[in-house]
Coordinates of C-alpha atoms and ligand atoms in Angstrom, one line a residue:
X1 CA 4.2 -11.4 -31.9
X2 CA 0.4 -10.8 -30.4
X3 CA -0.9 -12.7 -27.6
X4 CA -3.0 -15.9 -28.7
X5 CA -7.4 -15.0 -28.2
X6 CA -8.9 -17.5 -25.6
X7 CA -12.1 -18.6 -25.9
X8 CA -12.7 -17.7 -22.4
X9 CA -14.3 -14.7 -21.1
X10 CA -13.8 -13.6 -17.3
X11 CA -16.9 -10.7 -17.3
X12 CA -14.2 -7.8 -17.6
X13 CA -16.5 -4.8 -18.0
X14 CA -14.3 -1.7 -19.5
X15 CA -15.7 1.3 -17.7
X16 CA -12.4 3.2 -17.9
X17 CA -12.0 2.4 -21.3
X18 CA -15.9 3.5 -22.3
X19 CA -16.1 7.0 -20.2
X20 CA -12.6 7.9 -20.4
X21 CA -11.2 7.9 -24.4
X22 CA -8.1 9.3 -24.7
X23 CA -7.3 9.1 -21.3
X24 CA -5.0 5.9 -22.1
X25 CA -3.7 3.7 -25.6
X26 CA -4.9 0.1 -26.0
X27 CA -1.8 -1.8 -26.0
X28 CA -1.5 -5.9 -26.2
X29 CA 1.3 -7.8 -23.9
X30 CA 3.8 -8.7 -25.4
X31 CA 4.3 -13.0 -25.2
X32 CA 6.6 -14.7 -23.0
X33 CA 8.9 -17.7 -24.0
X34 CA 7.4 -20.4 -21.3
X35 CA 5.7 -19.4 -18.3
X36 CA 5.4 -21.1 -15.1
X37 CA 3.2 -20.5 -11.9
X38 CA 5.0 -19.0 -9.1
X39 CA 1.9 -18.6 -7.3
X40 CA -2.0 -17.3 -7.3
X41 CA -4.6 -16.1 -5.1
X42 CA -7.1 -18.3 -4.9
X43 CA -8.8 -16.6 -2.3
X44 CA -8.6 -13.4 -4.2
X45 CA -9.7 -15.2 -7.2
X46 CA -13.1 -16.3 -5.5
X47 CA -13.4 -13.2 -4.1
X48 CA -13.6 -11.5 -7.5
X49 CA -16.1 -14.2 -8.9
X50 CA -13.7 -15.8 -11.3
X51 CA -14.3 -19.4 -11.9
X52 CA -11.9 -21.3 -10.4
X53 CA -12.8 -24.7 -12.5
X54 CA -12.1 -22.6 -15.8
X55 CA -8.7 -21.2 -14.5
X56 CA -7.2 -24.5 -14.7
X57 CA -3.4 -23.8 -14.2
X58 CA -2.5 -23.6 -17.9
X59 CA -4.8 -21.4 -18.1
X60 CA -3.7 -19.2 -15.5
X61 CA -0.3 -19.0 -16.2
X62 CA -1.3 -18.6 -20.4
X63 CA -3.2 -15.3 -19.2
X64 CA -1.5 -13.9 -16.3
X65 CA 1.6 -13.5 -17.9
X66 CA 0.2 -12.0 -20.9
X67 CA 0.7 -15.0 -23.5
X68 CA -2.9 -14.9 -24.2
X69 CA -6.1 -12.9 -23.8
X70 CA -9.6 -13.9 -22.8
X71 CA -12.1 -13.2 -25.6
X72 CA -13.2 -10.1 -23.4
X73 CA -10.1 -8.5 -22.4
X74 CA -9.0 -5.0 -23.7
X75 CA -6.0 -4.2 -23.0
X76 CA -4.5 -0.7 -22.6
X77 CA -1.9 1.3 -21.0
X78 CA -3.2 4.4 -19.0
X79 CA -1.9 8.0 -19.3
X80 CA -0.4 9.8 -16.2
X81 CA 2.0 12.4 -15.1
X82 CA 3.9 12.5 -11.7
X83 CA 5.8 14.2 -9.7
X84 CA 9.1 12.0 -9.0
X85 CA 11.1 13.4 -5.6
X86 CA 9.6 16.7 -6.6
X87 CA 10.5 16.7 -9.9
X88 CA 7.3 17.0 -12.3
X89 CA 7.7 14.8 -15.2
X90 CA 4.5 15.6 -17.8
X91 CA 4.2 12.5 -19.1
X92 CA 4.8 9.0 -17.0
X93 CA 2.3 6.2 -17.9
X94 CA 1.8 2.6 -18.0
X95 CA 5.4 1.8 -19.1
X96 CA 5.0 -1.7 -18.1
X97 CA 1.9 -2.3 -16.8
X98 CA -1.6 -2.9 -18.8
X99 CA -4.9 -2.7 -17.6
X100 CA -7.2 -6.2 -19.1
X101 CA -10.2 -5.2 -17.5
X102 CA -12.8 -4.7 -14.2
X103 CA -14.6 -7.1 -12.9
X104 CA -17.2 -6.7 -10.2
X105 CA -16.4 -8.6 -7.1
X106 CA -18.7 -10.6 -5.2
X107 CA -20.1 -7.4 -3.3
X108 CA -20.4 -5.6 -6.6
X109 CA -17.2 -3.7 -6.2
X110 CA -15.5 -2.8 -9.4
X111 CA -11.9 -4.2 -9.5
X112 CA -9.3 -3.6 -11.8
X113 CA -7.7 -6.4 -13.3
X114 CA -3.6 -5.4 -14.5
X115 CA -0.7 -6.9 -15.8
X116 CA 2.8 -5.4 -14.4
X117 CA 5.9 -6.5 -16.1
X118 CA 4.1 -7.4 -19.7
X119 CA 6.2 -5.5 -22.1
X120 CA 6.9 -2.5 -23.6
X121 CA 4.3 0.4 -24.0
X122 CA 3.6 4.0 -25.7
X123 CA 4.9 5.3 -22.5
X124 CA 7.6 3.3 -21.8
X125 CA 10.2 5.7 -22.3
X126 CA 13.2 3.4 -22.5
X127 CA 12.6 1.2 -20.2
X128 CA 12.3 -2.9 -21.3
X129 CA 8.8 -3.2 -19.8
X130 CA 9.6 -6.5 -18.0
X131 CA 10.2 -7.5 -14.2
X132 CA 11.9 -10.0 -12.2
X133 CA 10.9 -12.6 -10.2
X134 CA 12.4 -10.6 -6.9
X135 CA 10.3 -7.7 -7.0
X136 CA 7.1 -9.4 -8.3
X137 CA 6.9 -11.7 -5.4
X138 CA 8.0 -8.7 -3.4
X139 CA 4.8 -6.7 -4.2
X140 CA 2.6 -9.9 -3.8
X141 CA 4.0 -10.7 -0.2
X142 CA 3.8 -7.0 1.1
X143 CA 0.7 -6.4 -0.6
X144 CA -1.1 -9.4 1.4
X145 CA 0.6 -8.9 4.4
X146 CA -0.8 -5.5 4.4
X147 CA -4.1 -6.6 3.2
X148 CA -3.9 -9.0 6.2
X149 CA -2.9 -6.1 8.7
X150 CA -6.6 -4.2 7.4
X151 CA -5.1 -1.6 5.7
X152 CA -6.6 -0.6 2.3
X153 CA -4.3 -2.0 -0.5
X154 CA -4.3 -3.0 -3.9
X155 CA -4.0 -7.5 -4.3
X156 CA -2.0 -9.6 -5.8
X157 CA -3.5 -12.4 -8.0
X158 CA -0.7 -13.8 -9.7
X159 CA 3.0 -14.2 -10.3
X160 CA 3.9 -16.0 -13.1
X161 CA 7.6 -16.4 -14.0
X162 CA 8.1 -15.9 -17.9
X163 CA 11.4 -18.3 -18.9
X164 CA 13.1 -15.5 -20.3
X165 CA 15.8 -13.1 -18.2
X166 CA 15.8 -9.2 -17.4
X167 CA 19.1 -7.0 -17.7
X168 CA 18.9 -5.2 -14.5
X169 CA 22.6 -5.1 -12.6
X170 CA 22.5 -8.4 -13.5
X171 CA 20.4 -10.5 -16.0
X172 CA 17.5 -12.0 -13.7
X173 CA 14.5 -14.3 -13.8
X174 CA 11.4 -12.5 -15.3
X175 CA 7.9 -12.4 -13.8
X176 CA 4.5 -10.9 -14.9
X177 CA 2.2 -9.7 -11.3
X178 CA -1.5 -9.7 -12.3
X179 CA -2.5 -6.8 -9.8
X180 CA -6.2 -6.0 -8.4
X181 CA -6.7 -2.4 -7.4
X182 CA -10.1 -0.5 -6.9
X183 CA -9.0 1.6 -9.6
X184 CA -5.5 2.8 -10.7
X185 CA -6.1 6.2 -11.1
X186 CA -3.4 8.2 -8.8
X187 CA -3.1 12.2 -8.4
X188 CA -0.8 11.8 -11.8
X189 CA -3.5 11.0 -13.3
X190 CA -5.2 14.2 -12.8
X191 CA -1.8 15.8 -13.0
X192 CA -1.7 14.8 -16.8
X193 CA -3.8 16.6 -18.2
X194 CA -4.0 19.6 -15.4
X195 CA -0.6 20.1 -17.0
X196 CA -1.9 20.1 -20.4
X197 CA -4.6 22.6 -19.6
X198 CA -7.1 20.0 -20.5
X199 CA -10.0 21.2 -18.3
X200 CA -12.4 19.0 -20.3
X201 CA -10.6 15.9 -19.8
X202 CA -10.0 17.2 -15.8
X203 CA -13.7 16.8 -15.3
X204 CA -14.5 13.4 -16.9
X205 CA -11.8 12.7 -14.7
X206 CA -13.3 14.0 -11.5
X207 CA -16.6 12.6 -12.1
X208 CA -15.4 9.0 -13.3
X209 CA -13.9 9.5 -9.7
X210 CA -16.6 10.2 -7.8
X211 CA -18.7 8.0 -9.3
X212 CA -16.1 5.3 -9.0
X213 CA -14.9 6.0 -5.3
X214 CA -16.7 8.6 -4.1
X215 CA -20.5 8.7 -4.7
X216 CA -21.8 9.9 -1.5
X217 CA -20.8 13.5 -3.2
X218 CA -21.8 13.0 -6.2
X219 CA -25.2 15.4 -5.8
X220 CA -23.1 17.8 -3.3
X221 CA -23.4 21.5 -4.9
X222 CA -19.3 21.5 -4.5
X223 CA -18.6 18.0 -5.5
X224 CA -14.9 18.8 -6.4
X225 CA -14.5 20.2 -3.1
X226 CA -16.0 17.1 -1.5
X227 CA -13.9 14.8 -4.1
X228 CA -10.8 16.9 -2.5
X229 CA -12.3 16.3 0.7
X230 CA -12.7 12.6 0.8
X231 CA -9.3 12.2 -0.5
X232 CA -7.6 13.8 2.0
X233 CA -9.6 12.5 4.4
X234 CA -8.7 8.4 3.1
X235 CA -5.1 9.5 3.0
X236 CA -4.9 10.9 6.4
X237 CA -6.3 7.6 7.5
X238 CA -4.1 5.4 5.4
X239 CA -0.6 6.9 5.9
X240 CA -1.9 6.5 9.7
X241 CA -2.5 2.8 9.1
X242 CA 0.9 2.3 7.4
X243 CA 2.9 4.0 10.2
X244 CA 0.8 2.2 13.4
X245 CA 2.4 -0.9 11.8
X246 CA 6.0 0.5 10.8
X247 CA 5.8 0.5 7.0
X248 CA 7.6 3.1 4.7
X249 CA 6.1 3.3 1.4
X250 CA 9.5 4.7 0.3
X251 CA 8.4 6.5 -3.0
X252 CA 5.4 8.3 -2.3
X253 CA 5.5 10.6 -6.1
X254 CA 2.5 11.9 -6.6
X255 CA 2.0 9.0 -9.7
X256 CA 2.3 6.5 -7.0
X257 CA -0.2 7.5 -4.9
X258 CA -3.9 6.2 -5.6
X259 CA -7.2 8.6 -5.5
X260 CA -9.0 5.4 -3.8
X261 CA -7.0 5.8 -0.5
X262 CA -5.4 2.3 -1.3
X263 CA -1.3 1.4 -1.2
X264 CA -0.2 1.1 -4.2
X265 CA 3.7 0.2 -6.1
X266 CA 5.3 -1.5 -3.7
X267 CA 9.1 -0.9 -4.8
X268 CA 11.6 0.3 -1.9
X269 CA 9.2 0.1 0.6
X270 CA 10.2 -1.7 3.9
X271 CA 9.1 -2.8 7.5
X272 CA 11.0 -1.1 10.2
X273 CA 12.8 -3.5 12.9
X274 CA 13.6 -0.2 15.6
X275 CA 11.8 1.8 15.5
X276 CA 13.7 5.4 14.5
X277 CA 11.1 8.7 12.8
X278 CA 14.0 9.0 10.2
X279 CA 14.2 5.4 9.0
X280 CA 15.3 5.5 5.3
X281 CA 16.0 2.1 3.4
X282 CA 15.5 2.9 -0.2
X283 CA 19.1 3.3 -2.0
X284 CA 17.6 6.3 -4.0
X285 CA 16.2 8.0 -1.4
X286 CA 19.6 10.0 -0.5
X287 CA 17.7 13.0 1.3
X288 CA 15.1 10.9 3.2
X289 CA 12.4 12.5 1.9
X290 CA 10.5 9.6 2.4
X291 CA 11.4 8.6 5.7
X292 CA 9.2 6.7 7.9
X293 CA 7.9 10.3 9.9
X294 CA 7.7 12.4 6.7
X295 CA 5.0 10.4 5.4
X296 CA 2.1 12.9 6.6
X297 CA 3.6 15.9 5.4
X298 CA 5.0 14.6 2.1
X299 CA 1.2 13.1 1.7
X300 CA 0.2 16.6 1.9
X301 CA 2.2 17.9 -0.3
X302 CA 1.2 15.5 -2.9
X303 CA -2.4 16.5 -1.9
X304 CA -1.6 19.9 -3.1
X305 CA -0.8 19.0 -6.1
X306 CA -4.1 17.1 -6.5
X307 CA -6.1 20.1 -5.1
X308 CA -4.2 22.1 -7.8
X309 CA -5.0 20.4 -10.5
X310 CA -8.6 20.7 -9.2
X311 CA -8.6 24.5 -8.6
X312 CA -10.5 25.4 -13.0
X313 CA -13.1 23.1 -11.8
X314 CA -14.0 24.7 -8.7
X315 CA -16.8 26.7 -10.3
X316 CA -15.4 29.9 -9.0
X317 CA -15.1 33.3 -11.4
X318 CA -12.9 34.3 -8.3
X319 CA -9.6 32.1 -8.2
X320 CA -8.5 33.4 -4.6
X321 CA -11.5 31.7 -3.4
X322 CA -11.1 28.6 -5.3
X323 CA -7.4 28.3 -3.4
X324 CA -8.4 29.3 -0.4
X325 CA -11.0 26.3 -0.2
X326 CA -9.1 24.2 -1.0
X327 CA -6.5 25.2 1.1
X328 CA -9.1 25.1 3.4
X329 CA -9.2 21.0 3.1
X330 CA -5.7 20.4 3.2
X331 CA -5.4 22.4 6.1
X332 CA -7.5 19.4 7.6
X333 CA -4.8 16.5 6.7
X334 CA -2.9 16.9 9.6
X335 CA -5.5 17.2 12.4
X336 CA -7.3 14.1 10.6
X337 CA -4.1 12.3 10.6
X338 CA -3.5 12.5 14.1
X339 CA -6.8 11.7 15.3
X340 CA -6.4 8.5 13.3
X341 CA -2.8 8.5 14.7
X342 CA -3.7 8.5 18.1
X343 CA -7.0 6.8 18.5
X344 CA -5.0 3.6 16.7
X345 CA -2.3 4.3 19.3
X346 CA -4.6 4.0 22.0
X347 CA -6.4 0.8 20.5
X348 CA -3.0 -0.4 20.2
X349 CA -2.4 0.0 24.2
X350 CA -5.8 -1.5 24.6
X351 CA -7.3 1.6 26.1
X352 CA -9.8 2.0 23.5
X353 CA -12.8 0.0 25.5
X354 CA -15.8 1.4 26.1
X355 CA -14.7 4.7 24.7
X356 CA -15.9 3.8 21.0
X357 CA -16.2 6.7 18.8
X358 CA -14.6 9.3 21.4
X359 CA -11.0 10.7 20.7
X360 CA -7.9 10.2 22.6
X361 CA -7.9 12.2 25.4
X362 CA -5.2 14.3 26.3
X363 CA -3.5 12.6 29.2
X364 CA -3.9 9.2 26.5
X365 CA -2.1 11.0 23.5
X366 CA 0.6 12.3 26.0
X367 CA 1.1 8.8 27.3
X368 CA 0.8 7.7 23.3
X369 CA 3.9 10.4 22.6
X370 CA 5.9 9.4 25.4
X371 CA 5.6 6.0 24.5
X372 CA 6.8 6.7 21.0
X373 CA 9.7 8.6 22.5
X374 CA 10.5 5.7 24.7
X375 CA 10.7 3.2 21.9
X376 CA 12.6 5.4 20.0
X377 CA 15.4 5.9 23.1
X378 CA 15.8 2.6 23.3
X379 CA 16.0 1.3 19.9
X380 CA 13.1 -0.7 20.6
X381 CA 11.8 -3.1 17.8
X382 CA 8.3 -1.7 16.7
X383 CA 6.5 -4.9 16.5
X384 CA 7.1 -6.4 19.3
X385 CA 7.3 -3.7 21.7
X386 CA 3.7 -3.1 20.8
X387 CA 3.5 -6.9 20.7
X388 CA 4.4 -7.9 24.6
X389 CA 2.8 -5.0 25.9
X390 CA 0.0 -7.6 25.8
X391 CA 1.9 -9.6 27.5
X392 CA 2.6 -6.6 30.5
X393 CA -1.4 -6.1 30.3
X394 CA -1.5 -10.2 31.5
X395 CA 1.1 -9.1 35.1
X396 CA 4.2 -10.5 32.9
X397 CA 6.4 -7.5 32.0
X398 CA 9.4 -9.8 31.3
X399 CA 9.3 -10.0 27.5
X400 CA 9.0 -6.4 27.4
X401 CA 11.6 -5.3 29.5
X402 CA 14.1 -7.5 27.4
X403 CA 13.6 -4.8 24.8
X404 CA 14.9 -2.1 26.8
X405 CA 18.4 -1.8 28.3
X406 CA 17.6 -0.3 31.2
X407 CA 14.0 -0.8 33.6
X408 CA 13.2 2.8 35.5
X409 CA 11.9 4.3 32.0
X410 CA 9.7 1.2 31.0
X411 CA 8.2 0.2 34.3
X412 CA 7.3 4.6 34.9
X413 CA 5.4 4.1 31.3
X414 CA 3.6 0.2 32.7
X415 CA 2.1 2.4 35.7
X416 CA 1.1 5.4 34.1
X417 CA -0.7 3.1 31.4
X418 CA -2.1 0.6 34.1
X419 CA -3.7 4.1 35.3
X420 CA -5.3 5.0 32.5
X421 CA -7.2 1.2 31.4
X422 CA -10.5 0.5 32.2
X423 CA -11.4 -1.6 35.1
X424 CA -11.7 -5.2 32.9
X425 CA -10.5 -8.4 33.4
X426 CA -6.5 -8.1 32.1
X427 CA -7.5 -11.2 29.8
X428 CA -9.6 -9.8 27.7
X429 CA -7.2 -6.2 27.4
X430 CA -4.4 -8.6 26.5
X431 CA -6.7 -10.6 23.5
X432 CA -8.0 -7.2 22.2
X433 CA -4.5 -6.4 22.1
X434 CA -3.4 -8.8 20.4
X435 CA -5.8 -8.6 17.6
X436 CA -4.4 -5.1 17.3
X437 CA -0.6 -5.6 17.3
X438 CA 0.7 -8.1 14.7
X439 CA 3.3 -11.1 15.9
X440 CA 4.2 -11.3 11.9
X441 CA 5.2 -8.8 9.5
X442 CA 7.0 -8.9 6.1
X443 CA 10.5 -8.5 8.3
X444 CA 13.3 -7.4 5.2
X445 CA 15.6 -10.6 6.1
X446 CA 13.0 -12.6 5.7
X447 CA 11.8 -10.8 2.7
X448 CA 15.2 -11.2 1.0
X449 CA 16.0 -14.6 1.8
X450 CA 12.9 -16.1 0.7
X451 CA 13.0 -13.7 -2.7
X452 CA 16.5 -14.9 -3.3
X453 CA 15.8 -18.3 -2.4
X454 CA 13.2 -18.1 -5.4
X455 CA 14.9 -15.6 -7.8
X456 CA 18.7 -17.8 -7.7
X457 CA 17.1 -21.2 -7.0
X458 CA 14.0 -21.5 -7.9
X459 CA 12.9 -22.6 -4.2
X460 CA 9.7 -21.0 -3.1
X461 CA 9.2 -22.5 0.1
X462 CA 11.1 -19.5 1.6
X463 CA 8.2 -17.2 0.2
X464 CA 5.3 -19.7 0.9
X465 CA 6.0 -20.4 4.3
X466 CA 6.8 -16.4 5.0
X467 CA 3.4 -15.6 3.3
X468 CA 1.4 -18.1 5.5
X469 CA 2.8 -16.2 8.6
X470 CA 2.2 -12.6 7.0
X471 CA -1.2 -14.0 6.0
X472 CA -2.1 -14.0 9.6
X473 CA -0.6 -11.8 11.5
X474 CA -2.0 -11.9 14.8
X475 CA -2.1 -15.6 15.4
X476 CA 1.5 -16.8 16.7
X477 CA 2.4 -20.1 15.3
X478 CA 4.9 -22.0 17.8
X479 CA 6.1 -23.7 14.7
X480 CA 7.7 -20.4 13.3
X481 CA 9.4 -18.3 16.2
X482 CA 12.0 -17.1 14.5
X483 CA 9.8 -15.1 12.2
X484 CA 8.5 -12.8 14.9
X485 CA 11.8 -12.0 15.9
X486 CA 14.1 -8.4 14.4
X487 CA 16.8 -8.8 12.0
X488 CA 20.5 -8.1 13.2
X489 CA 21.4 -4.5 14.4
X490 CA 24.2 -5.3 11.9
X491 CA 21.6 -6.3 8.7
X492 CA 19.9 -3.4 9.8
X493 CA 22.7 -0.8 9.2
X494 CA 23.2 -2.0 6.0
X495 CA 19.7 -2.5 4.3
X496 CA 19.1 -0.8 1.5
X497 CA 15.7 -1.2 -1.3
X498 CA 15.5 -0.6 -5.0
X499 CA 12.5 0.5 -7.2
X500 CA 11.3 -1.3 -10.1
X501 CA 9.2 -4.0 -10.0
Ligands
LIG601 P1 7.5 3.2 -10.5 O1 8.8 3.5 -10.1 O2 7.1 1.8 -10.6 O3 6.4 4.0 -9.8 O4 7.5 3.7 -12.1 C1 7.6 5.0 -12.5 C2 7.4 5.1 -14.0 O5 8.5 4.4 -14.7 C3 6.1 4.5 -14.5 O6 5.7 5.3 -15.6 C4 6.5 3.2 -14.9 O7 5.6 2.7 -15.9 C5 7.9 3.4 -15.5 N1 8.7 2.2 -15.5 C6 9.3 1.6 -14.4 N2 10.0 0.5 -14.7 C7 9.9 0.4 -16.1 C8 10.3 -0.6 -17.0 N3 11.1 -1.6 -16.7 N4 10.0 -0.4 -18.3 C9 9.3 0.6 -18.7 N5 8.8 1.6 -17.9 C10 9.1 1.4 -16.6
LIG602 MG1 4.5 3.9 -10.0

């Protein structure tokens, strides 16, 4: 059965679809038996342009779950490779995901507009092409709490459950997620057809991307190398982002990581409570590859890959040279990375003032490391340590100290960091600071009790009330305390995320 036509068109342009042929296979959703609203983003919704007074809710819920398309939608599956826990697999792709258009948002940003959980594909290699309420609503909290918490992320538009079940370990609601991304194209991409020798189709590829994301290079004489460039540098500063805040991606292959420098397929990923460098939570991710302080050097790696599939455009008749420029650039990663590191460390302990600009000195990045080793000692949750050390800033070190089990090593750090602030009123040190450390995130038991309470009972108050609180982060609301406080040691121990959305 096709999806019904609407006569309703939302202004999807189809850039991707026009520059890039062959590059993906135009695919329609495959209809559900009854959908229902879980939720939508109005504010994401206005923020794209679409008009609200058109998407009534029967409306919504007819075209975000794929039951029918507006008269301008195209839909189509894109092509990609990846490499999966450092296995390469030549051919991934949209194997439940399709692409209905871009729109331009209301600052004339193009956005893509995608269904995820629609139905089988070309490229769907076995797999049913569906997904469950859980997961859906997973990747549409996480996404807007990160969104909320400034770091660059693809959105969430809708969830729309679909009346029909999933087999997974058990049979399970299904969803559709309408997802908004600046672009889905991920280093697989590029991998695709790099592995096909398809040096052609490598090129449209890089210049779609630089005119897309990157068009500050676009007339630089080494635009590949720039492309290469920028990427790195966006990465650096987004894995820097996602670890000031305690979140592990938790399957960074190369097919799930986005040329934009946005977060994107939120599957295992998870919020640390303690903080611990070689936190793990996903149930496939036996070696830890992906462990909370591997993220910089597994982004790297990935980054090799992209630079790889990058090297026959590099213009040079001399391959060594090609390699060692763009080894070069990925040599920068790391040092990138930890100036972003550190200068958000040091914003974070409300050091930053005045200093604008200016890098961490070094008696501020060795106070920054020994912090991190004292959190780590101590088991100390990673949200709130940072959290009521605006509270310490304010004279009241009580809060803080409750997080350690012993006093010496946290009252040592308090002086050394008192000695190192700026002469300001401790007020203002303790508002900055907390518009830098988040009361709320996405904590896992929270997470999972309000996904179960909508996946077993159909209840999404849970995940309504969470997403207010994950929706602004910084701003504690007496009504919800709880929510700012860790799960148990013992829920800890014990948590484990799957893929598949
Ligand atoms: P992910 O783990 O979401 O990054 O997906 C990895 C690959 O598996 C992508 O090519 C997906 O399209 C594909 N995939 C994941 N789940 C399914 C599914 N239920 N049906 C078909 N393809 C899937
Ligand atoms: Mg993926």
């Amino acid at each position: 059965m096709n999806p019904s036509m609407m006569d309703l068109s939302l202004n999807f342009e189809h850039s991707y679809a026009e520059q890039l042929p062959g590059f993906y296979v135009s695919h329609r959703p495959t209809p559900v038996p009854q959908p229902s609203l879980l939720q939508f983003n109005t504010a994401l919704a206005a923020e794209l342009g679409l008009d609200c007074e058109k998407l009534t809710p029967d409306v919504v819920e007819q075209i975000f779950s794929g039951n029918a398309l507006p008269r301008d939608a195209e839909p189509l599956a894109q092509a990609y490779a990846g490499h999966q826990f450092g296995n390469f697999v030549p051919q991934l792709g949209d194997g439940r995901a399709l692409l209905l258009g871009e729109l331009l948002d209301q600052s004339g940003k193009r956005r893509d507009v995608a269904l995820k959980g629609s139905g089988v594909t070309p490229f769907s290699r076995g797999g049913d092409g569906k997904a469950a309420v859980g997961p859906v609503l997973r990747e549409y909290l996480i996404s807007e709490a990160m969104h909320a918490l400034d770091i660059p992320t693809t959105r969430a538009l809708a969830a729309v459950a679909t009346g029909e079940s999933v087999m997974r370990d058990s049979r399970l609601p299904g969803a559709v997620l309408t997802r908004v991304a600046s672009s889905h194209l991920r280093v697989g991409t590029f991998q695709y057809f790099a592995a096909r020798s398809q040096d052609d189709s490598s090129r449209k590829l890089a210049d779609y991307v630089i005119q897309r994301h990157y068009p500050n290079v676009s007339q630089d004489t080494h635009c590949y190398l720039s492309l290469l460039k920028g990427v790195v540098d966006r990465q650096a500063d987004l894995i820097a982002r996602w670890m000031l805040v305690g979140f592990i991606h938790g399957v960074m292959n190369t097919d799930n990581m986005a040329v934009s420098g946005e977060t994107i397929d939120y599957g295992p990923c998870a919020f640390m409570d303690a903080y611990d460098p070689n936190a793990v939570f996903s149930s496939i991710d036996h070696a830890g590859r992906y462990a909370f302080g591997n993220q910089p050097t597994v982004a790297v790696w990935n980054l090799a890959r992209f630079a790889e599939t990058l090297l026959p455009l590099l213009g040079n008749e001399n391959d060594e040279q090609a390699v060692a420029d763009a080894t070069a650039i990925l040599e920068t990663f790391m040092p990138t990375f930890q100036n972003h590191w550190y200068n958000g460390a040091r914003n974070k302990l409300g050091l930053a003032h005045g200093e604008t600009g200016a890098n961490a000195s070094e008696a501020e990045r060795s106070l920054i490391d020994d912090w991190f080793e004292l959190l780590a000692k101590y088991k100390v949750d990673y949200t709130l340590g940072w959290r009521y050390l605006a509270d310490a800033a304010e004279g009241n070190p009580c809060n803080l100290r409750s997080l350690f089990t012993t006093s010496t090593d946290v009252d040592n750090f308090l002086e050394r960091w008192r000695g190192l602030q700026d002469d300001l009123p401790s007020s203002n040190v303790a508002t900055k600071m907390r518009a830098t450390n988040p009361i709320y995130i996405p904590r896992n038991h929270l997470v999972e009790e309000a996904l179960s309470a909508a996946s077993d009972d159909g209840n999404l108050k849970p995940f309504e009330i969470l997403l207010q609180a994950i929706r602004r982060p910084f701003t504690e609301d007496p009504t919800l305390p709880q929510y700012a406080l860790p799960a148990s040691a013992e829920f800890t121990a014990n948590y484990r995320t799957f893929c598949g959305t």
